[in-house]
Amino acid sequence: MNSLRQWWSLPVDYGWNVAYARSQRALRVTRVFIGIWCWLYGVAAAIALTIPALADGSLGNWPLWVTVVSTAPLGLAWVLGGWPSWQLSIAFVLYADVLLAAVLLTTDEPSMVLPMAALFTVMGSYVVGFHGPKLLTAHYMFALVTTAALYVSALMDGPEQRLQTNLYLVMLILVMFSAPLICHAFLLMLRRDATGAFYDPLTGMQNRRGFDAAIGNLEFRSGSLASLTAVVIDIDNFKAVNDRYGHEHGDSVIRLTANRILEVFPAPAVTVRLGGEEFAVVCVGGLDSMIERSELLRIRLCDNTDRSPLTASLGIAEAAVGTRVIEADINDLLSRADKAMYQAKGLGGNRVAQYVDDSLECRPVDERK
């Protein structure tokens, strides 16, 4: 029971799952496979319409026609479109489950279609990959109720085939419930442990690996290029803080800096601790806003009420980033912001510098006082 409660309470971040799959170059292939599955459902429904025992149900063959008509554009949307939002993903699961149940329950040959209830496992695989225990439980409870209704109908329709019907039921339980649930439990535990590798344990901010995954989940506008702005932040004279107050206090300074960065740059900005006392922020568009917020962060970090008042050097860079080669472009953008940060540090620190082409423009530290 303890393991079951642990499984049920495991947190699942749909956005993180999608971002991780994208960072591993698996999202495009997954979309194509899901599109092909949709088309295969449509092909199966079209074949069923040619089989009198399946197409001539007492309630009509409308579920089969709906499947044929809807799966063609749906598969195309998966192959050519982007990955769906959390709400659309839930709607996709609901659509597939309800339509499959309608097809199975409207036939006049329940004993013939009972094995086809195993098709619930196909959608179960999608839920296992991208959603959590609660949706998986709802999916399989719906599948269980549908299968139970189909099983009772099969027993009533053909009592002489009771042994065969019971065999089908046992096979369905093995295929639909046993392996997927076990796999899902282990996958979630592995995912929980893997998530820790994406975050810095001291600050809770993303590390560079988590940053790379999160960048792939930024919401870009349509088009091959997106305007991104990066800010690199480095605490001035951090070694002196460690030498004077000790490493424990140095860790508290790092955490305080991270908290103030997150306050000034909340989501959907992507924030990361690059290492040591260096941090970075990336946002879609909004150069003027990023300059304003960077200056605000500089002022907040320089708080005279702190035990050891901080100053920081900040470098800003903007670039049009290709969404198809985003990793290389992001690295170049961060490199430019890093150069601007070092220019600000070279001018005495406690200031914001902006990278412009091959030159640097520095904003005076007292601009917003």
CSV table of C-alpha atoms in Angstrom, one decimal:
chain,number,residue,atom,x,y,z
A,1,MET,CA,0.0,0.0,0.0
A,2,ASN,CA,2.9,2.4,0.7
A,3,SER,CA,4.3,1.8,-2.7
A,4,LEU,CA,0.9,2.5,-4.2
A,5,ARG,CA,0.5,5.7,-2.3
A,6,GLN,CA,4.0,6.7,-3.4
A,7,TRP,CA,3.2,6.0,-7.0
A,8,TRP,CA,-0.1,8.0,-6.8
A,9,SER,CA,1.5,11.0,-5.2
A,10,LEU,CA,4.5,11.3,-7.6
A,11,PRO,CA,4.5,14.8,-9.2
A,12,VAL,CA,4.3,14.9,-13.0
A,13,ASP,CA,5.2,18.0,-15.1
A,14,TYR,CA,3.7,17.6,-18.6
A,15,GLY,CA,5.7,20.5,-19.9
A,16,TRP,CA,8.9,19.0,-18.5
A,17,ASN,CA,8.2,15.7,-20.1
A,18,VAL,CA,7.6,17.3,-23.5
A,19,ALA,CA,10.8,19.4,-23.1
A,20,TYR,CA,12.9,16.4,-22.1
A,21,ALA,CA,11.6,14.5,-25.1
A,22,ARG,CA,12.4,17.5,-27.3
A,23,SER,CA,15.9,17.8,-25.9
A,24,GLN,CA,16.6,14.1,-26.7
A,25,ARG,CA,15.4,14.6,-30.3
A,26,ALA,CA,12.6,12.2,-29.7
A,27,LEU,CA,9.6,14.5,-30.0
A,28,ARG,CA,9.5,14.8,-33.8
A,29,VAL,CA,9.7,11.0,-34.2
A,30,THR,CA,7.0,10.5,-31.5
A,31,ARG,CA,4.7,12.9,-33.3
A,32,VAL,CA,5.1,11.0,-36.6
A,33,PHE,CA,4.4,7.7,-34.9
A,34,ILE,CA,1.2,9.1,-33.2
A,35,GLY,CA,0.1,10.4,-36.5
A,36,ILE,CA,0.6,7.0,-38.1
A,37,TRP,CA,-1.3,5.4,-35.3
A,38,CYS,CA,-4.3,7.7,-36.0
A,39,TRP,CA,-4.2,6.8,-39.6
A,40,LEU,CA,-4.1,3.1,-38.8
A,41,TYR,CA,-7.2,3.5,-36.6
A,42,GLY,CA,-8.9,5.1,-39.6
A,43,VAL,CA,-7.8,2.2,-41.8
A,44,ALA,CA,-9.1,-0.4,-39.3
A,45,ALA,CA,-12.4,1.4,-39.1
A,46,ALA,CA,-12.7,1.5,-42.9
A,47,ILE,CA,-12.0,-2.2,-43.1
A,48,ALA,CA,-14.6,-2.8,-40.3
A,49,LEU,CA,-17.2,-1.0,-42.4
A,50,THR,CA,-16.9,-3.7,-45.1
A,51,ILE,CA,-17.6,-6.5,-42.5
A,52,PRO,CA,-21.3,-6.9,-42.1
A,53,ALA,CA,-21.1,-8.3,-38.6
A,54,LEU,CA,-19.2,-5.2,-37.4
A,55,ALA,CA,-20.8,-2.5,-39.6
A,56,ASP,CA,-24.5,-3.5,-39.2
A,57,GLY,CA,-24.9,-2.8,-35.5
A,58,SER,CA,-28.3,-2.2,-34.0
A,59,LEU,CA,-27.2,1.4,-33.1
A,60,GLY,CA,-25.8,2.0,-36.5
A,61,ASN,CA,-22.2,2.3,-37.8
A,62,TRP,CA,-21.7,6.0,-37.0
A,63,PRO,CA,-18.7,5.4,-34.6
A,64,LEU,CA,-16.9,3.8,-37.4
A,65,TRP,CA,-17.6,6.6,-39.8
A,66,VAL,CA,-16.6,9.2,-37.2
A,67,THR,CA,-13.3,7.3,-36.8
A,68,VAL,CA,-12.7,7.2,-40.6
A,69,VAL,CA,-13.4,10.9,-41.0
A,70,SER,CA,-11.7,12.3,-38.0
A,71,THR,CA,-8.5,10.3,-37.9
A,72,ALA,CA,-7.2,11.5,-41.3
A,73,PRO,CA,-6.9,15.2,-40.3
A,74,LEU,CA,-6.0,14.4,-36.8
A,75,GLY,CA,-3.0,12.3,-38.0
A,76,LEU,CA,-2.0,15.1,-40.3
A,77,ALA,CA,-2.1,17.5,-37.4
A,78,TRP,CA,0.2,15.3,-35.4
A,79,VAL,CA,2.7,14.9,-38.2
A,80,LEU,CA,2.8,18.5,-39.4
A,81,GLY,CA,1.8,20.5,-36.4
A,82,GLY,CA,3.4,21.2,-33.1
A,83,TRP,CA,3.1,19.3,-29.8
A,84,PRO,CA,-0.3,19.9,-28.1
A,85,SER,CA,-0.7,21.8,-24.9
A,86,TRP,CA,-1.7,20.0,-21.7
A,87,GLN,CA,-5.4,20.7,-22.3
A,88,LEU,CA,-5.3,19.5,-25.9
A,89,SER,CA,-3.4,16.4,-24.8
A,90,ILE,CA,-6.1,15.6,-22.3
A,91,ALA,CA,-8.8,16.2,-25.0
A,92,PHE,CA,-6.9,13.8,-27.3
A,93,VAL,CA,-7.0,11.0,-24.7
A,94,LEU,CA,-10.7,11.6,-24.1
A,95,TYR,CA,-11.5,11.6,-27.8
A,96,ALA,CA,-9.6,8.3,-28.4
A,97,ASP,CA,-11.1,6.5,-25.4
A,98,VAL,CA,-14.7,7.6,-26.0
A,99,LEU,CA,-14.6,6.8,-29.7
A,100,LEU,CA,-13.1,3.4,-29.2
A,101,ALA,CA,-15.7,2.6,-26.5
A,102,ALA,CA,-18.5,3.7,-28.9
A,103,VAL,CA,-17.1,1.5,-31.7
A,104,LEU,CA,-16.9,-1.6,-29.3
A,105,LEU,CA,-20.2,-1.1,-27.6
A,106,THR,CA,-22.4,-0.5,-30.7
A,107,THR,CA,-21.6,-3.8,-32.4
A,108,ASP,CA,-24.0,-6.7,-32.5
A,109,GLU,CA,-21.1,-9.2,-32.1
A,110,PRO,CA,-19.5,-8.4,-28.7
A,111,SER,CA,-17.7,-11.8,-28.5
A,112,MET,CA,-16.0,-10.9,-31.8
A,113,VAL,CA,-14.8,-7.5,-30.8
A,114,LEU,CA,-13.9,-8.3,-27.2
A,115,PRO,CA,-10.3,-8.8,-28.0
A,116,MET,CA,-10.2,-5.4,-29.7
A,117,ALA,CA,-10.5,-3.8,-26.3
A,118,ALA,CA,-6.8,-4.3,-26.1
A,119,LEU,CA,-6.6,-1.2,-28.3
A,120,PHE,CA,-7.0,0.8,-25.1
A,121,THR,CA,-3.4,-0.1,-24.4
A,122,VAL,CA,-2.3,2.0,-27.4
A,123,MET,CA,-3.6,5.2,-25.8
A,124,GLY,CA,-2.4,3.9,-22.4
A,125,SER,CA,1.2,3.9,-23.9
A,126,TYR,CA,0.8,7.6,-24.7
A,127,VAL,CA,-0.5,8.4,-21.2
A,128,VAL,CA,2.4,6.5,-19.6
A,129,GLY,CA,4.9,8.5,-21.6
A,130,PHE,CA,3.6,12.0,-21.0
A,131,HIS,CA,1.0,12.1,-18.2
A,132,GLY,CA,0.7,11.0,-14.6
A,133,PRO,CA,-0.9,8.4,-12.4
A,134,LYS,CA,-4.2,10.2,-12.1
A,135,LEU,CA,-4.9,10.4,-15.8
A,136,LEU,CA,-3.6,6.8,-16.3
A,137,THR,CA,-6.0,5.6,-13.6
A,138,ALA,CA,-8.9,7.4,-15.2
A,139,HIS,CA,-8.0,6.0,-18.6
A,140,TYR,CA,-7.8,2.4,-17.4
A,141,MET,CA,-10.9,2.7,-15.2
A,142,PHE,CA,-12.8,3.8,-18.3
A,143,ALA,CA,-11.2,0.9,-20.2
A,144,LEU,CA,-12.2,-1.5,-17.4
A,145,VAL,CA,-15.8,-0.4,-17.4
A,146,THR,CA,-16.0,-0.7,-21.2
A,147,THR,CA,-14.4,-4.1,-21.2
A,148,ALA,CA,-16.7,-5.3,-18.4
A,149,ALA,CA,-19.8,-4.2,-20.3
A,150,LEU,CA,-18.5,-5.9,-23.4
A,151,TYR,CA,-17.7,-9.0,-21.5
A,152,VAL,CA,-21.2,-9.3,-20.0
A,153,SER,CA,-22.7,-8.7,-23.5
A,154,ALA,CA,-20.5,-11.4,-24.9
A,155,LEU,CA,-21.6,-13.9,-22.2
A,156,MET,CA,-25.3,-13.1,-22.8
A,157,ASP,CA,-24.9,-13.2,-26.6
A,158,GLY,CA,-23.1,-16.5,-26.8
A,159,PRO,CA,-23.3,-18.6,-23.7
A,160,GLU,CA,-22.0,-21.6,-25.6
A,161,GLN,CA,-18.7,-19.6,-26.1
A,162,ARG,CA,-18.3,-18.8,-22.4
A,163,LEU,CA,-14.9,-20.6,-22.2
A,164,GLN,CA,-13.6,-18.6,-25.1
A,165,THR,CA,-15.0,-15.4,-23.7
A,166,ASN,CA,-13.3,-16.0,-20.4
A,167,LEU,CA,-10.0,-16.7,-22.2
A,168,TYR,CA,-10.3,-13.4,-24.0
A,169,LEU,CA,-10.9,-11.6,-20.7
A,170,VAL,CA,-7.8,-13.1,-19.1
A,171,MET,CA,-5.7,-12.1,-22.1
A,172,LEU,CA,-7.1,-8.6,-22.0
A,173,ILE,CA,-6.2,-8.2,-18.3
A,174,LEU,CA,-2.7,-9.3,-19.0
A,175,VAL,CA,-2.3,-7.0,-22.0
A,176,MET,CA,-4.2,-3.9,-20.8
A,177,PHE,CA,-3.3,-3.7,-17.1
A,178,SER,CA,-0.3,-5.7,-15.9
A,179,ALA,CA,2.7,-4.5,-18.0
A,180,PRO,CA,1.6,-0.9,-18.5
A,181,LEU,CA,1.0,-0.2,-14.9
A,182,ILE,CA,4.2,-1.7,-13.7
A,183,CYS,CA,6.1,0.1,-16.5
A,184,HIS,CA,4.5,3.4,-15.5
A,185,ALA,CA,5.4,3.1,-11.9
A,186,PHE,CA,9.0,2.4,-12.6
A,187,LEU,CA,9.1,5.1,-15.3
A,188,LEU,CA,7.8,7.7,-12.9
A,189,MET,CA,10.4,6.8,-10.3
A,190,LEU,CA,13.2,6.9,-12.8
A,191,ARG,CA,11.8,10.2,-14.1
A,192,ARG,CA,11.7,11.6,-10.6
A,193,ASP,CA,15.3,10.7,-10.0
A,194,ALA,CA,16.3,12.0,-13.5
A,195,THR,CA,14.6,15.3,-12.8
A,196,GLY,CA,17.1,16.0,-10.0
A,197,ALA,CA,19.9,15.9,-12.6
A,198,PHE,CA,18.3,19.0,-14.2
A,199,TYR,CA,18.4,21.2,-11.1
A,200,ASP,CA,21.1,22.8,-9.0
A,201,PRO,CA,20.7,21.4,-5.5
A,202,LEU,CA,21.9,24.6,-3.8
A,203,THR,CA,19.5,27.1,-5.4
A,204,GLY,CA,16.8,24.9,-6.9
A,205,MET,CA,17.4,26.7,-10.2
A,206,GLN,CA,18.0,24.7,-13.4
A,207,ASN,CA,21.5,23.6,-14.1
A,208,ARG,CA,22.9,23.7,-17.7
A,209,ARG,CA,21.4,20.4,-18.6
A,210,GLY,CA,18.0,21.5,-17.4
A,211,PHE,CA,18.4,24.8,-19.1
A,212,ASP,CA,19.0,23.1,-22.4
A,213,ALA,CA,15.8,21.0,-22.0
A,214,ALA,CA,13.8,24.1,-20.9
A,215,ILE,CA,15.0,26.2,-23.9
A,216,GLY,CA,13.4,23.6,-26.2
A,217,ASN,CA,10.0,24.2,-24.5
A,218,LEU,CA,9.9,28.0,-25.0
A,219,GLU,CA,6.8,29.2,-26.8
A,220,PHE,CA,8.0,30.6,-30.1
A,221,ARG,CA,5.8,32.4,-32.6
A,222,SER,CA,5.3,30.8,-36.0
A,223,GLY,CA,8.3,31.1,-38.3
A,224,SER,CA,11.9,29.9,-38.6
A,225,LEU,CA,13.4,32.7,-36.4
A,226,ALA,CA,12.6,33.9,-32.9
A,227,SER,CA,13.9,36.9,-31.1
A,228,LEU,CA,15.6,35.9,-27.8
A,229,THR,CA,17.2,38.1,-25.2
A,230,ALA,CA,19.8,36.7,-22.8
A,231,VAL,CA,21.2,38.1,-19.5
A,232,VAL,CA,24.3,36.8,-17.9
A,233,ILE,CA,24.7,37.7,-14.2
A,234,ASP,CA,28.0,37.4,-12.2
A,235,ILE,CA,28.4,38.4,-8.5
A,236,ASP,CA,31.3,40.9,-8.1
A,237,ASN,CA,34.2,39.9,-5.8
A,238,PHE,CA,32.5,36.7,-4.6
A,239,LYS,CA,35.8,35.2,-3.6
A,240,ALA,CA,36.2,38.0,-1.0
A,241,VAL,CA,32.8,37.1,0.4
A,242,ASN,CA,33.9,33.5,0.9
A,243,ASP,CA,37.2,34.5,2.4
A,244,ARG,CA,35.7,37.0,4.9
A,245,TYR,CA,32.5,35.2,5.9
A,246,GLY,CA,33.2,31.5,5.1
A,247,HIS,CA,31.8,29.2,2.5
A,248,GLU,CA,28.5,28.6,4.4
A,249,HIS,CA,27.7,32.3,4.1
A,250,GLY,CA,28.9,32.2,0.5
A,251,ASP,CA,26.2,29.5,-0.2
A,252,SER,CA,23.5,31.7,1.4
A,253,VAL,CA,24.6,34.5,-0.8
A,254,ILE,CA,24.3,32.3,-3.9
A,255,ARG,CA,20.8,31.2,-2.7
A,256,LEU,CA,19.8,34.9,-2.1
A,257,THR,CA,21.0,35.9,-5.5
A,258,ALA,CA,19.0,33.1,-7.1
A,259,ASN,CA,15.8,34.0,-5.3
A,260,ARG,CA,16.1,37.7,-6.4
A,261,ILE,CA,16.8,36.6,-10.0
A,262,LEU,CA,13.6,34.4,-9.9
A,263,GLU,CA,11.6,37.3,-8.4
A,264,VAL,CA,12.7,39.7,-11.2
A,265,PHE,CA,12.6,37.1,-14.0
A,266,PRO,CA,9.6,34.8,-13.3
A,267,ALA,CA,8.4,32.1,-15.7
A,268,PRO,CA,8.2,31.9,-18.7
A,269,ALA,CA,11.7,33.3,-18.5
A,270,VAL,CA,14.2,30.4,-18.4
A,271,THR,CA,16.7,30.8,-15.6
A,272,VAL,CA,19.9,28.8,-14.9
A,273,ARG,CA,22.8,28.7,-12.6
A,274,LEU,CA,25.7,28.3,-14.9
A,275,GLY,CA,28.2,27.5,-12.1
A,276,GLY,CA,29.8,29.1,-9.2
A,277,GLU,CA,28.5,32.7,-8.8
A,278,GLU,CA,27.3,33.0,-12.5
A,279,PHE,CA,23.7,32.9,-13.6
A,280,ALA,CA,21.8,33.4,-16.9
A,281,VAL,CA,18.3,34.3,-18.0
A,282,VAL,CA,16.7,33.8,-21.5
A,283,CYS,CA,13.4,35.3,-22.6
A,284,VAL,CA,11.5,35.5,-25.9
A,285,GLY,CA,11.7,39.0,-27.3
A,286,GLY,CA,11.3,42.1,-25.1
A,287,LEU,CA,14.8,43.7,-25.2
A,288,ASP,CA,13.7,47.0,-23.6
A,289,SER,CA,11.9,45.1,-20.8
A,290,MET,CA,14.9,42.9,-20.2
A,291,ILE,CA,17.2,45.9,-19.9
A,292,GLU,CA,14.7,47.5,-17.4
A,293,ARG,CA,14.5,44.3,-15.4
A,294,SER,CA,18.2,43.8,-15.4
A,295,GLU,CA,18.7,47.3,-14.0
A,296,LEU,CA,16.0,46.5,-11.4
A,297,LEU,CA,17.8,43.3,-10.4
A,298,ARG,CA,21.2,45.1,-10.1
A,299,ILE,CA,19.5,47.6,-7.7
A,300,ARG,CA,17.9,44.8,-5.7
A,301,LEU,CA,21.1,42.8,-5.3
A,302,CYS,CA,22.9,46.0,-4.0
A,303,ASP,CA,20.9,46.0,-0.8
A,304,ASN,CA,22.6,47.8,2.1
A,305,THR,CA,20.5,45.9,4.7
A,306,ASP,CA,22.2,42.6,3.7
A,307,ARG,CA,24.9,41.2,6.0
A,308,SER,CA,27.3,41.4,3.1
A,309,PRO,CA,25.9,43.8,0.5
A,310,LEU,CA,26.3,42.5,-3.1
A,311,THR,CA,27.0,44.0,-6.4
A,312,ALA,CA,26.7,42.2,-9.7
A,313,SER,CA,27.8,42.7,-13.3
A,314,LEU,CA,25.1,42.0,-15.9
A,315,GLY,CA,25.5,41.5,-19.7
A,316,ILE,CA,22.6,41.6,-22.1
A,317,ALA,CA,22.5,40.3,-25.7
A,318,GLU,CA,19.7,39.9,-28.2
A,319,ALA,CA,19.6,37.8,-31.4
A,320,ALA,CA,17.3,36.2,-33.9
A,321,VAL,CA,17.5,32.5,-33.1
A,322,GLY,CA,16.7,29.7,-35.6
A,323,THR,CA,14.2,27.4,-34.0
A,324,ARG,CA,15.6,24.4,-35.9
A,325,VAL,CA,19.2,25.0,-34.7
A,326,ILE,CA,18.4,26.5,-31.4
A,327,GLU,CA,21.2,25.0,-29.3
A,328,ALA,CA,24.0,26.4,-31.4
A,329,ASP,CA,22.3,29.8,-31.6
A,330,ILE,CA,21.6,29.9,-27.8
A,331,ASN,CA,25.3,29.1,-27.1
A,332,ASP,CA,26.3,32.0,-29.3
A,333,LEU,CA,23.8,34.3,-27.7
A,334,LEU,CA,25.0,33.4,-24.2
A,335,SER,CA,28.6,34.0,-25.4
A,336,ARG,CA,27.7,37.5,-26.5
A,337,ALA,CA,25.9,38.2,-23.2
A,338,ASP,CA,28.9,36.8,-21.3
A,339,LYS,CA,31.3,39.2,-23.2
A,340,ALA,CA,29.0,42.1,-22.2
A,341,MET,CA,29.1,40.9,-18.6
A,342,TYR,CA,32.9,40.9,-18.6
A,343,GLN,CA,32.9,44.4,-20.1
A,344,ALA,CA,30.6,45.6,-17.2
A,345,LYS,CA,33.0,43.9,-14.7
A,346,GLY,CA,36.0,45.5,-16.4
A,347,LEU,CA,34.4,48.9,-15.9
A,348,GLY,CA,34.2,48.4,-12.2
A,349,GLY,CA,31.2,46.1,-11.8
A,350,ASN,CA,27.8,46.9,-10.4
A,351,ARG,CA,26.4,47.8,-13.8
A,352,VAL,CA,24.6,46.6,-16.9
A,353,ALA,CA,26.3,46.3,-20.3
A,354,GLN,CA,24.5,45.6,-23.6
A,355,TYR,CA,26.2,43.7,-26.5
A,356,VAL,CA,25.5,45.4,-29.8
A,357,ASP,CA,27.0,43.9,-32.9
A,358,ASP,CA,30.8,43.9,-32.3
A,359,SER,CA,30.7,46.7,-29.8
A,360,LEU,CA,29.4,47.1,-26.2
A,361,GLU,CA,27.2,49.8,-24.8
A,362,CYS,CA,27.3,50.2,-21.1
A,363,ARG,CA,24.5,51.7,-19.0
A,364,PRO,CA,25.6,53.8,-16.1
A,365,VAL,CA,25.0,52.3,-12.7
A,366,ASP,CA,23.1,55.3,-11.4
A,367,GLU,CA,20.7,55.5,-14.3
A,368,ARG,CA,17.6,54.5,-12.2
A,369,LYS,CA,18.5,56.0,-8.9
